[in-house]
PDB file of C-alpha atoms in Angstrom:
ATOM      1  CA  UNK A   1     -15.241  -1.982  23.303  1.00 47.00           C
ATOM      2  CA  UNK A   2     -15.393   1.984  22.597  1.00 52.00           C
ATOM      3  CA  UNK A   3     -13.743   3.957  20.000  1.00 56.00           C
ATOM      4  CA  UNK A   4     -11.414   5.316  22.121  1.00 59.00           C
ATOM      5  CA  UNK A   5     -10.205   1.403  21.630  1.00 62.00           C
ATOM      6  CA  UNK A   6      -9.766   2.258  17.674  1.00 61.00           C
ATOM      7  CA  UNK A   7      -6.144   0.948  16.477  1.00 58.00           C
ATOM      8  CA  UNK A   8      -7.028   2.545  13.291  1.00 53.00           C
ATOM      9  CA  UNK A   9      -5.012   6.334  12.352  1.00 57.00           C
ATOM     10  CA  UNK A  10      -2.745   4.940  15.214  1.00 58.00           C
ATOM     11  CA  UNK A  11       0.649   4.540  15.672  1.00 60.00           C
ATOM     12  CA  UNK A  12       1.063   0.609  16.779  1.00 65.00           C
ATOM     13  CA  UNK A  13       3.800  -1.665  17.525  1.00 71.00           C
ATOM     14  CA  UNK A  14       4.380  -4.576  15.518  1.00 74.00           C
ATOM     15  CA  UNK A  15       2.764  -7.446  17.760  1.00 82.00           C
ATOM     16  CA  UNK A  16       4.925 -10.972  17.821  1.00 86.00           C
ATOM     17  CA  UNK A  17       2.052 -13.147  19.812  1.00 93.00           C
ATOM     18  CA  UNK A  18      -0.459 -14.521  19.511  1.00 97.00           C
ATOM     19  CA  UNK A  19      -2.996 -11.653  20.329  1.00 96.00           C
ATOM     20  CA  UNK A  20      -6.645 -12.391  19.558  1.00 97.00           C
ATOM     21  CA  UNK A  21      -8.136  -9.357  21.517  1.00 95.00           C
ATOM     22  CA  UNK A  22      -6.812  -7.079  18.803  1.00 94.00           C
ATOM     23  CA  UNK A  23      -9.613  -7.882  16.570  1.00 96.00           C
ATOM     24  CA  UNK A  24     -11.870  -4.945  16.988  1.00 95.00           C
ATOM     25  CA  UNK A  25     -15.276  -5.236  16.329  1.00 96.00           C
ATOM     26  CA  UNK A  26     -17.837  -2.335  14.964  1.00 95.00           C
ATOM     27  CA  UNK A  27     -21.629  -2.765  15.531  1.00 96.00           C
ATOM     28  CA  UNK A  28     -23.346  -2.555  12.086  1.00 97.00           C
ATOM     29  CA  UNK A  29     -26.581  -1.003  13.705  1.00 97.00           C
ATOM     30  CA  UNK A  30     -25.755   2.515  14.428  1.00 94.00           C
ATOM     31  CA  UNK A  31     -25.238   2.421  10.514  1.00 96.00           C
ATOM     32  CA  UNK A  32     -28.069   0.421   9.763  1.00 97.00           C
ATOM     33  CA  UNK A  33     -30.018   2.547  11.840  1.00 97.00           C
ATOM     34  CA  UNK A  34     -28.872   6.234  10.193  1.00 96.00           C
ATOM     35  CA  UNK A  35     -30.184   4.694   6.848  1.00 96.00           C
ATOM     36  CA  UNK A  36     -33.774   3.706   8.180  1.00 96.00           C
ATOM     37  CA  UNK A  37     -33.037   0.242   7.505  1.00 96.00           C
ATOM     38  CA  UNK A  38     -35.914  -1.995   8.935  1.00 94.00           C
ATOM     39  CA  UNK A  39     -35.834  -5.004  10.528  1.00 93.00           C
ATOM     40  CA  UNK A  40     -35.792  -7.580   9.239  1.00 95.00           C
ATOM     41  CA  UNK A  41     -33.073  -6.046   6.728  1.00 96.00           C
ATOM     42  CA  UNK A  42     -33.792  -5.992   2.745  1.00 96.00           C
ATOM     43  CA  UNK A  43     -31.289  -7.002   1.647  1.00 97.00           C
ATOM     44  CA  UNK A  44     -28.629 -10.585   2.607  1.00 98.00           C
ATOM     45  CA  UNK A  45     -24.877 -11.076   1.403  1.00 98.00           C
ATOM     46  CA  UNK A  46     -21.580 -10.741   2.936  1.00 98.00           C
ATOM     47  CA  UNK A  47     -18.566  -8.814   3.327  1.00 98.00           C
ATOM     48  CA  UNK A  48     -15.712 -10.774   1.824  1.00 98.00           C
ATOM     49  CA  UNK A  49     -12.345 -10.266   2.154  1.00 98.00           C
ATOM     50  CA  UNK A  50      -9.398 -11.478   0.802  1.00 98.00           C
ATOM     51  CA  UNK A  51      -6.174 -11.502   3.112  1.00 98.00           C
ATOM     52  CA  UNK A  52      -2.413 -11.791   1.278  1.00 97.00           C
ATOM     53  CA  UNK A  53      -0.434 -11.720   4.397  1.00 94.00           C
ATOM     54  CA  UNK A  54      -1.999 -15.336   6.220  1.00 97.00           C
ATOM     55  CA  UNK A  55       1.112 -16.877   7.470  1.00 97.00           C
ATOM     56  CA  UNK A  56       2.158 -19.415  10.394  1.00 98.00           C
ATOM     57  CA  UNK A  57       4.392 -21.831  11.913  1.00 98.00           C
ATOM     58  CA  UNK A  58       3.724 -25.545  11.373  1.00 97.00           C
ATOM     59  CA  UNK A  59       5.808 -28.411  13.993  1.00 95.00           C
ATOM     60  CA  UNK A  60       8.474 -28.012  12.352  1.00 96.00           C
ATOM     61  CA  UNK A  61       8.553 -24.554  12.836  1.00 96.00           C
ATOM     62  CA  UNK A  62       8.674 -23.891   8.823  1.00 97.00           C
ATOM     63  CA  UNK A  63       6.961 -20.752   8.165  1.00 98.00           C
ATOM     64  CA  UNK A  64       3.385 -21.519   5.996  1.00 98.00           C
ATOM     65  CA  UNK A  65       1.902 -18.853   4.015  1.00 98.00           C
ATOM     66  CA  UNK A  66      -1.636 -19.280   2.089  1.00 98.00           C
ATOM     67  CA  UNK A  67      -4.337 -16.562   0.641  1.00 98.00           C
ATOM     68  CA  UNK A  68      -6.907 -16.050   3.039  1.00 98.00           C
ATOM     69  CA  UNK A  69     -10.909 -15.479   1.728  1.00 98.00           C
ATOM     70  CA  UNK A  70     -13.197 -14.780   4.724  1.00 98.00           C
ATOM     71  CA  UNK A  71     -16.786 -14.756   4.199  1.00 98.00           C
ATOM     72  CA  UNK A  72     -18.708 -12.697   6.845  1.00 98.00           C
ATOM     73  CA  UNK A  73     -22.395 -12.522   6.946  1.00 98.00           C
ATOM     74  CA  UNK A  74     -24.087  -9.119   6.877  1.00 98.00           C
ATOM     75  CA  UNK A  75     -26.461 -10.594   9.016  1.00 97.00           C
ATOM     76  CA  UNK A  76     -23.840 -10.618  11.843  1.00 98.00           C
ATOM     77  CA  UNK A  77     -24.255  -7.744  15.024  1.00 98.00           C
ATOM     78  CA  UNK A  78     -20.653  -6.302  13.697  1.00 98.00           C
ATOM     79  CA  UNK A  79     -18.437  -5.849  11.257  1.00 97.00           C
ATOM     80  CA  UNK A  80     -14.226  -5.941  11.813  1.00 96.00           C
ATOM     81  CA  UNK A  81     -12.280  -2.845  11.904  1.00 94.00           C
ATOM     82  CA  UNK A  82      -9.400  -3.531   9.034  1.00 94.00           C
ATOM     83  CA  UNK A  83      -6.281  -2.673  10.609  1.00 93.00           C
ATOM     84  CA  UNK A  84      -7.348  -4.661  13.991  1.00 95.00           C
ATOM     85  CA  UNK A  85      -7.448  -7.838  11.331  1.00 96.00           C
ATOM     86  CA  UNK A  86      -4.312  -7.044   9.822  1.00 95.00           C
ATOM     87  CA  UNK A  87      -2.589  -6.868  13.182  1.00 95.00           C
ATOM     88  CA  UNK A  88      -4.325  -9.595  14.483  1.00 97.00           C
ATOM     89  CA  UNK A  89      -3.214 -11.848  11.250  1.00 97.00           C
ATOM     90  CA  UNK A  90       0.030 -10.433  11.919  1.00 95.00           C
ATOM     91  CA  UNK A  91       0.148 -12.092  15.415  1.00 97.00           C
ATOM     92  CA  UNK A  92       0.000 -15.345  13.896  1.00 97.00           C
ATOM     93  CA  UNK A  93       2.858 -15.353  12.714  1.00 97.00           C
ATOM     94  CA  UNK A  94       5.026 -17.220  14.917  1.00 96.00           C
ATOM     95  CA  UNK A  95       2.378 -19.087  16.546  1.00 97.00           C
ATOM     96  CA  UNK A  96       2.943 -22.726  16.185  1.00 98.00           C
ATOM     97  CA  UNK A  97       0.077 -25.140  14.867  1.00 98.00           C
ATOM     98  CA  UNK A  98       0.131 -28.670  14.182  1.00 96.00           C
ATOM     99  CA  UNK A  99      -1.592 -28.686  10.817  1.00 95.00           C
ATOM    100  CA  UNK A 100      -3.871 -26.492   8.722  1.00 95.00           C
ATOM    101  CA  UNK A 101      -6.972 -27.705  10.284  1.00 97.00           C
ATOM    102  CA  UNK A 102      -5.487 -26.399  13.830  1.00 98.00           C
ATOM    103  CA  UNK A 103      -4.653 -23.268  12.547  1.00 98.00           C
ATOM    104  CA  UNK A 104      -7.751 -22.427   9.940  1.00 98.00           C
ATOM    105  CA  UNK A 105      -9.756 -23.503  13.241  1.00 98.00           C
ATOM    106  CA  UNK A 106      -8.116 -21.306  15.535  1.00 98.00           C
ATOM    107  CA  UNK A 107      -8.687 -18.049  12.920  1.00 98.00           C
ATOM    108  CA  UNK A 108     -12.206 -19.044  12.102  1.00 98.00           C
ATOM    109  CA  UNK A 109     -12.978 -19.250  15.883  1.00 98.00           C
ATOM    110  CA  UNK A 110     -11.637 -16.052  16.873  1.00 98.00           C
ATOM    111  CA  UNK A 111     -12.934 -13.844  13.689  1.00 98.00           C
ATOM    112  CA  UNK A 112     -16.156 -14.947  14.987  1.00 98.00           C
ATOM    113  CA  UNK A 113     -16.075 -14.377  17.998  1.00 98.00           C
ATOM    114  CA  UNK A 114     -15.514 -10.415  17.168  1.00 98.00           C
ATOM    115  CA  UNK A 115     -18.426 -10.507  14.337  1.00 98.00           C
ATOM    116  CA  UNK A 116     -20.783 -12.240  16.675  1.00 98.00           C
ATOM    117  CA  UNK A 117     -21.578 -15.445  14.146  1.00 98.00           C
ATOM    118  CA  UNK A 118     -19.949 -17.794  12.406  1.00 98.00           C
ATOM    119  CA  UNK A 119     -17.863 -17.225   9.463  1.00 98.00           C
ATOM    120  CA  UNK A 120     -16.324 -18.660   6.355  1.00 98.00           C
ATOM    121  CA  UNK A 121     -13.069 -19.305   5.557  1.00 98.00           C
ATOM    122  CA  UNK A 122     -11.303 -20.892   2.365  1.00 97.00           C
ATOM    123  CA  UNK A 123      -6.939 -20.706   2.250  1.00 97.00           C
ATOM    124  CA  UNK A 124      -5.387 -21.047  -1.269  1.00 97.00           C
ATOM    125  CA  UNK A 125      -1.318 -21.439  -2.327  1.00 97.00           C
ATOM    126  CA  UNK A 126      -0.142 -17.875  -3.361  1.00 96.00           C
ATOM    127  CA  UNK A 127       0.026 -19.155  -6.605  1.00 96.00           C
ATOM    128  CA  UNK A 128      -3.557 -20.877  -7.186  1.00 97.00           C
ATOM    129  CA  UNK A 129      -4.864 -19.766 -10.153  1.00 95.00           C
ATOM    130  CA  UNK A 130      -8.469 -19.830  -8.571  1.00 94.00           C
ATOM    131  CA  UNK A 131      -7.281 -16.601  -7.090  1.00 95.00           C
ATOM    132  CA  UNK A 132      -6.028 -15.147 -10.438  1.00 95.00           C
ATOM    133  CA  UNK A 133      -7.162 -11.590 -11.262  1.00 95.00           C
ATOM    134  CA  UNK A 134     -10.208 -11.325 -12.855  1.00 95.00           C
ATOM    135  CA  UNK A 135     -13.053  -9.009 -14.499  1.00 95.00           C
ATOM    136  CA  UNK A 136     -16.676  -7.913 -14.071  1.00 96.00           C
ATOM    137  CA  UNK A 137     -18.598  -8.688 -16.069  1.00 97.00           C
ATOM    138  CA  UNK A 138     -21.280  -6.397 -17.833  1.00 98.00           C
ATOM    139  CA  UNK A 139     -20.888  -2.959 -19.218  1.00 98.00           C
ATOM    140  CA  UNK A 140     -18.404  -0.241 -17.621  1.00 98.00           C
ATOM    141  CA  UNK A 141     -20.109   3.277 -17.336  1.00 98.00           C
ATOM    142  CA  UNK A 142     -16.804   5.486 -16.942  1.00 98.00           C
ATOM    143  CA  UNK A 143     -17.373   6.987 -20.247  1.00 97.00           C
ATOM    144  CA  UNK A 144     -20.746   7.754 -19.170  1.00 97.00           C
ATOM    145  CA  UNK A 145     -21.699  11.865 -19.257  1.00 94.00           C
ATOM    146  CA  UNK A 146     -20.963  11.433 -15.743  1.00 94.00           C
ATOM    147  CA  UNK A 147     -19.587  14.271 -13.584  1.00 95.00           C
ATOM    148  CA  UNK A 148     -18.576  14.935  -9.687  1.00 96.00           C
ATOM    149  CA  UNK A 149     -21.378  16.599  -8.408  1.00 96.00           C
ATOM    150  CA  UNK A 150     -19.465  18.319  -5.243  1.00 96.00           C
ATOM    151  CA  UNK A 151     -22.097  16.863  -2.674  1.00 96.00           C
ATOM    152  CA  UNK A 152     -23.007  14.044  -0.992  1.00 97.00           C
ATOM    153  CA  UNK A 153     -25.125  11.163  -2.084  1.00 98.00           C
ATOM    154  CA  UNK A 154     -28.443  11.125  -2.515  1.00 97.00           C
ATOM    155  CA  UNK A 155     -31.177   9.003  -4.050  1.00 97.00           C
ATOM    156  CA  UNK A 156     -32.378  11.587  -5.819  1.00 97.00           C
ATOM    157  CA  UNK A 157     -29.702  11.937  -8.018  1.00 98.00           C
ATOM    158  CA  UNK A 158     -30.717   8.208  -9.408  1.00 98.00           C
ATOM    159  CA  UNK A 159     -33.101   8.212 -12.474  1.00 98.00           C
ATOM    160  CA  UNK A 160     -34.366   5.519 -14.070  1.00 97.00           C
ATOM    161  CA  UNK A 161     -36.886   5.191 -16.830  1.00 97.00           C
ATOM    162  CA  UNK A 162     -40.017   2.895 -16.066  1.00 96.00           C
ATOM    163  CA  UNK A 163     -41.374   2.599 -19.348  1.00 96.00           C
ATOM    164  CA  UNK A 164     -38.195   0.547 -20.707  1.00 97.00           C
ATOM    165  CA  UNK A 165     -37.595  -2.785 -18.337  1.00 97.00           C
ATOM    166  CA  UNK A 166     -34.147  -4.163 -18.913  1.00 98.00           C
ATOM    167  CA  UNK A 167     -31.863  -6.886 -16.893  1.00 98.00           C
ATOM    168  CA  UNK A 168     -28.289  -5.541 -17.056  1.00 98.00           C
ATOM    169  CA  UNK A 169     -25.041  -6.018 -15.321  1.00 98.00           C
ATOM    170  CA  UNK A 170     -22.931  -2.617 -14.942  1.00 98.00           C
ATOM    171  CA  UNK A 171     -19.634  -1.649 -13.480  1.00 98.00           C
ATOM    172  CA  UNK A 172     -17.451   1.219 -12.588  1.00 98.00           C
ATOM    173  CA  UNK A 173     -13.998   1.740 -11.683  1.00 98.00           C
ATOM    174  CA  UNK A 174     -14.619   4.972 -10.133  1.00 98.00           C
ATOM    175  CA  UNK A 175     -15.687   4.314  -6.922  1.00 98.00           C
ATOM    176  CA  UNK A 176     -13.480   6.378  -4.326  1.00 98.00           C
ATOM    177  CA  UNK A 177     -14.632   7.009  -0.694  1.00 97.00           C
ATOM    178  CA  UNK A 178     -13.252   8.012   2.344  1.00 97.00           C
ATOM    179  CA  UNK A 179     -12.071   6.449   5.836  1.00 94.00           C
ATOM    180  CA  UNK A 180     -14.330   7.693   8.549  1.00 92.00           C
ATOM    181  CA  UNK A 181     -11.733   8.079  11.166  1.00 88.00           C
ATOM    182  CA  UNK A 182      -8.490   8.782   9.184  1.00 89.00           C
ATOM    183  CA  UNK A 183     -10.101  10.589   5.840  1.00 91.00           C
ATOM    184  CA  UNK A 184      -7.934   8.628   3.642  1.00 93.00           C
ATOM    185  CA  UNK A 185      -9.356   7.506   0.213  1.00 96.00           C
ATOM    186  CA  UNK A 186     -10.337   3.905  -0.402  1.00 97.00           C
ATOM    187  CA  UNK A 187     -10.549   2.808  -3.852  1.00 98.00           C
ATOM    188  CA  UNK A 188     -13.121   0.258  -5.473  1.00 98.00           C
ATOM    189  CA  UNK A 189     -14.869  -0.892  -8.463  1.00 98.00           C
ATOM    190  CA  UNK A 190     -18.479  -1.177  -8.300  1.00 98.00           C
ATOM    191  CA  UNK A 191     -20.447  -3.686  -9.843  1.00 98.00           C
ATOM    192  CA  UNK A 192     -24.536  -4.658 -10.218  1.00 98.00           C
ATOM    193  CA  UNK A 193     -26.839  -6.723 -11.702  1.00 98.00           C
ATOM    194  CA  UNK A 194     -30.234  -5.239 -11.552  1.00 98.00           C
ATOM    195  CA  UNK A 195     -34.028  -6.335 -13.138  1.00 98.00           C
ATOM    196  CA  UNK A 196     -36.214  -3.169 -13.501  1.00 98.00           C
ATOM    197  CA  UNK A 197     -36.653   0.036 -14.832  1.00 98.00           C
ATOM    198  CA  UNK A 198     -33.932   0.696 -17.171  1.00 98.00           C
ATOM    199  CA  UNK A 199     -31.175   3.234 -14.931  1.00 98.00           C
ATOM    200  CA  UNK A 200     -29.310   6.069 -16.751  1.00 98.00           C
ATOM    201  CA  UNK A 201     -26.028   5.108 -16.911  1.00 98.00           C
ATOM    202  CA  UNK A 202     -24.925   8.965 -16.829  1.00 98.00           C
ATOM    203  CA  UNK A 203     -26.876   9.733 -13.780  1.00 98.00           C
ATOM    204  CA  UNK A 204     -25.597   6.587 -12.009  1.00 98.00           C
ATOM    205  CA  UNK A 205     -21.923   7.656 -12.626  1.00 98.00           C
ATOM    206  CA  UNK A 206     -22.466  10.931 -11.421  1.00 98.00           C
ATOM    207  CA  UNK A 207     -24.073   9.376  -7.711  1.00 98.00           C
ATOM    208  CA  UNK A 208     -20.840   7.460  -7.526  1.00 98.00           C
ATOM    209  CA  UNK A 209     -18.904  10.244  -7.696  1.00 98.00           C
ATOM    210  CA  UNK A 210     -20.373  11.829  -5.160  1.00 98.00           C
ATOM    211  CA  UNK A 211     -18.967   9.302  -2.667  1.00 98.00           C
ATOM    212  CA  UNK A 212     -15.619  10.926  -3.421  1.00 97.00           C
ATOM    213  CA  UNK A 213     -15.661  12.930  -0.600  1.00 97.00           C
ATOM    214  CA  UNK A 214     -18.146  10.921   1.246  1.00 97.00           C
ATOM    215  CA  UNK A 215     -17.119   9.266   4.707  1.00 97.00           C
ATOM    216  CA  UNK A 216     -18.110   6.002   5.582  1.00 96.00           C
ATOM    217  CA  UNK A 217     -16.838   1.966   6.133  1.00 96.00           C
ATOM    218  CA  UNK A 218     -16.773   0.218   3.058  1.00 97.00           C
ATOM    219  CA  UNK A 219     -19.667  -2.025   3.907  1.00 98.00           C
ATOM    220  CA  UNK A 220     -21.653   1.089   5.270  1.00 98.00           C
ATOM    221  CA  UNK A 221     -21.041   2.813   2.105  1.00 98.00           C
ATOM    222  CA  UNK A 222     -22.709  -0.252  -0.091  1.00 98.00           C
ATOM    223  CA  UNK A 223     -25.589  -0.464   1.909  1.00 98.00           C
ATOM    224  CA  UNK A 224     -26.326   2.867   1.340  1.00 98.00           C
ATOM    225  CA  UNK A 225     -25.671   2.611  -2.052  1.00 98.00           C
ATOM    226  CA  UNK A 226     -27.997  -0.589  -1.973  1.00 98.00           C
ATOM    227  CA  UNK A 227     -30.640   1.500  -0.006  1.00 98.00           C
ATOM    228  CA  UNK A 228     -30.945   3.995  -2.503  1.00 98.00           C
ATOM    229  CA  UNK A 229     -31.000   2.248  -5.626  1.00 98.00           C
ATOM    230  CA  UNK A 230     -34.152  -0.272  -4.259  1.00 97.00           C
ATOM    231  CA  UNK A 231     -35.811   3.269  -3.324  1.00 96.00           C
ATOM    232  CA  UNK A 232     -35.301   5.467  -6.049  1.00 97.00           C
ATOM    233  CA  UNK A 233     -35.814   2.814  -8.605  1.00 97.00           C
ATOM    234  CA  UNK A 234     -37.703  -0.172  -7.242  1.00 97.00           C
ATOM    235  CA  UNK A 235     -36.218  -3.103  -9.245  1.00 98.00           C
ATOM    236  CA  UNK A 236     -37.399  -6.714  -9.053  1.00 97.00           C
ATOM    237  CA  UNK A 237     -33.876  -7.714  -8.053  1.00 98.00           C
ATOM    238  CA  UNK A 238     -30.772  -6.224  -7.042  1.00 98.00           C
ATOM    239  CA  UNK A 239     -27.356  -7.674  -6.472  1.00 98.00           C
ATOM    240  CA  UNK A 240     -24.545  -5.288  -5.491  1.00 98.00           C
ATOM    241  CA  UNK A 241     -20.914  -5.141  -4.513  1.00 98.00           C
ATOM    242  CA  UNK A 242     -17.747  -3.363  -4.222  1.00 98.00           C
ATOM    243  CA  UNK A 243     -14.100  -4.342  -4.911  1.00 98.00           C
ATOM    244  CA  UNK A 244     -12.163  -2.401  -2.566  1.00 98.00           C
ATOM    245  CA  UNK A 245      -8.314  -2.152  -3.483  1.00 97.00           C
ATOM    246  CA  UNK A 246      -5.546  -3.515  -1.211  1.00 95.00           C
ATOM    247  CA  UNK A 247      -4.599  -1.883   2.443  1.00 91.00           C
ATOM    248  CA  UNK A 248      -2.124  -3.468   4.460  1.00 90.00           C
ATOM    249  CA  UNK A 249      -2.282  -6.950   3.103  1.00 95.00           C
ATOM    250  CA  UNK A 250      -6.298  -6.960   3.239  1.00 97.00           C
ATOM    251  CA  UNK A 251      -9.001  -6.216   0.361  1.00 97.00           C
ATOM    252  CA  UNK A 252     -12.402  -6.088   1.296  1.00 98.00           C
ATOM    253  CA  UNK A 253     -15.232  -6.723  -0.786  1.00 98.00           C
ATOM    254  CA  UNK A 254     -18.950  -5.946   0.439  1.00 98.00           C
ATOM    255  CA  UNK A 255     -21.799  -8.288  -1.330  1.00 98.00           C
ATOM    256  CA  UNK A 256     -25.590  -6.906  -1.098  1.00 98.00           C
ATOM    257  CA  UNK A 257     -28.267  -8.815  -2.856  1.00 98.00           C
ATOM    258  CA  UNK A 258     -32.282  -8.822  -2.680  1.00 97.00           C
ATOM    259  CA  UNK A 259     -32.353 -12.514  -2.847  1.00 95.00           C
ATOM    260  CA  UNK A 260     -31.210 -15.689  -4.556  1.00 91.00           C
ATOM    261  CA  UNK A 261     -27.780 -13.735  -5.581  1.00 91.00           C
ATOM    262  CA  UNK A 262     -24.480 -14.870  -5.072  1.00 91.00           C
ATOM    263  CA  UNK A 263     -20.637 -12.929  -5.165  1.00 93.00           C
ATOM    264  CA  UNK A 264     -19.126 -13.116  -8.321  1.00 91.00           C
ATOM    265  CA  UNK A 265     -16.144 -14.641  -6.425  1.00 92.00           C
ATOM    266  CA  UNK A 266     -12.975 -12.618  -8.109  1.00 93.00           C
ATOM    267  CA  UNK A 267     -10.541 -10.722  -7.614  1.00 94.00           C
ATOM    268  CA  UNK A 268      -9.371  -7.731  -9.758  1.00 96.00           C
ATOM    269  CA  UNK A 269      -6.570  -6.786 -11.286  1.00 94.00           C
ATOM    270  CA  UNK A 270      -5.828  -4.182  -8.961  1.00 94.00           C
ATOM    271  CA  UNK A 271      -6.427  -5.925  -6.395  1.00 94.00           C
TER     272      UNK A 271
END
C-alpha cells in the first residue's frame, strides 16, 4: 500500500461489513532508518493498545462488547495506522461469530496479517477492574525548572551526571506531540525506569517539551526518545514508554526496553 492509501485526515464513510483490508499498515523502517538505528535493533518491547469500542454479534445476534488490549511486537516490519484500526474494529460490528474464540481468532488473524507477525490479544468486560485506571509509578518531573525550548529534539539537550549512579523511575504528564499527516496534538504521559548516570530532571523536562511541536507516530516518537537517552547518557538499562490519551475509541501505548523489562500494564486516568 502507498500513502496516497492513508484513511487518516480523511473524510470516510461509516463501514457496516466486515472489511479487513482497511487495516493499513506503516513500515517501521523508513523511521528506524532516519534515526540510525542498527540492525539488529537496541532496544525490544511493544506497542500496546487498548481498544474501548470491540464489539460483535454472537448466534443469537445479541450485540457483545469487551475491552480490547493488543500487544504488537516492535520487532514486527510495520506498525498500524490508528484510524484504519478504528474503522476496521468498527466493521465488526455486525459480523456474526459463534463464540469469543471465533471472533478473538478472526481479529488476531487479521491484525497480523497487516503488522507482518503475530500478535497478542487479551478482551476484558467493560467493567473489569483489571482495566481500572491506574498510576506510574516513580517521581513526576512537571515541577521540574523545565521550559519549552521552541526547537526540536535533540540529544544534546539531555545531561546527566556520571559521577552520581542512581536507579530511578520518573514520569511526566507533559508529553504532547504532533500527527504527522494531520498536525493534530496527541497527548501522553511518559514514564522510565533507568540504571546509570543520575539524569537532570530539569533538563529532561525541557527535551520533552520540545516534542510539542515535533511531528512524528507515537511509536516513532519513543524510539527516538529511547535513541537518545541510551546515547547521550549510556545507562546500564533502560525501560521506556508512553501513555497516549484516547482517539476514536483507541489508546496507544509504545513500550521500549534494553532488556529483561516488561510494560507496566495500566491504564491512566485519562485514558
Amino acid at each position: 500500500m502507498n500513502r496516497d492509501d492513508l484513511l487518516l485526515g480523511k473524510q470516510v464513510p461509516v463501514v457496516n461489513h466486515y472489511a479487513p483490508e482497511l487495516l493499513f499498515p506503516i513500515p517501521r523502517r523508513e523511521a528506524r532508518e532516519a534515526l540510525a538505528l542498527p540492525e539488529p535493533l537496541p532496544f525490544e518491547g511493544a506497542d500496546i493498545w487498548h481498544a474501548y469500542e470491540l464489539s460483535w454479534l454472537d448466534s443469537d445476534d445479541k450485540a457483545q462488547v469487551r475491552v480490547g488490549r493488543f500487544s504488537i511486537p516492535a520487532s514486527t516490519p510495520n506498525l498500524v495506522e490508528s484510524k484504519s484500526f478504528k474503522l476496521y474494529l468498527n466493521s465488526l460490528n455486525n459480523l456474526v461469530f459463534d463464540d469469543d474464540t471465533a471472533a478473538l481468532a478472526c481479529i488476531v488473524r487479521d491484525v497480523s496479517a497487516a503488522v507482518g507477525a503475530e500478535v497478542g490479544l487479551a478482551v476484558f468486560d467493560p467493567d473489569d477492574p483489571a482495566i481500572a485506571p491506574g498510576q506510574p509509578s516513580g517521581e513526576c518531573i512537571d515541577s521540574a525548572f523545565g521550559r519549552w525550548p521552541r526547537r526540536e529534539p535533540d540529544a544534546a539537550m539531555l545531561q546527566c551526571d556520571p559521577a552520581s549512579l542512581v536507579e530511578e523511575q520518573l514520569y511526566s504528564h507533559l508529553l504532547r506531540s504532533l500527527c504527522p499527516v494531520t498536525g493534530q496534538p496527541d497527548w501522553a504521559t511518559l514514564w522510565l525506569h533507568y540504571r546509570g548516570p543520575a539524569l537532570d530532571h530539569a533538563a529532561l523536562l525541557s527535551y520533552i517539551l520540545a516534542y510539542r511541536e515535533h511531528q512524528e507516530f507515537h511509536e516513532q516518537c519513543v524510539e527516538r526518545i529511547f535513541r537518545d537517552i541510551q546515547q547521550r547518557c549510556r545507562p546500564e538499562f533502560l525501560h521506556l514508554q508512553a501513555f497516549y490519551t484516547r482517539r476514536g475509541g483507541l489508546d496507544i501505548n509504545p513500550f521500549r526496553s534494553s532488556g529483561g523489562g516488561q510494560p507496566p500494564w495500566l491504564r491512566l486516568a485519562r485514558q
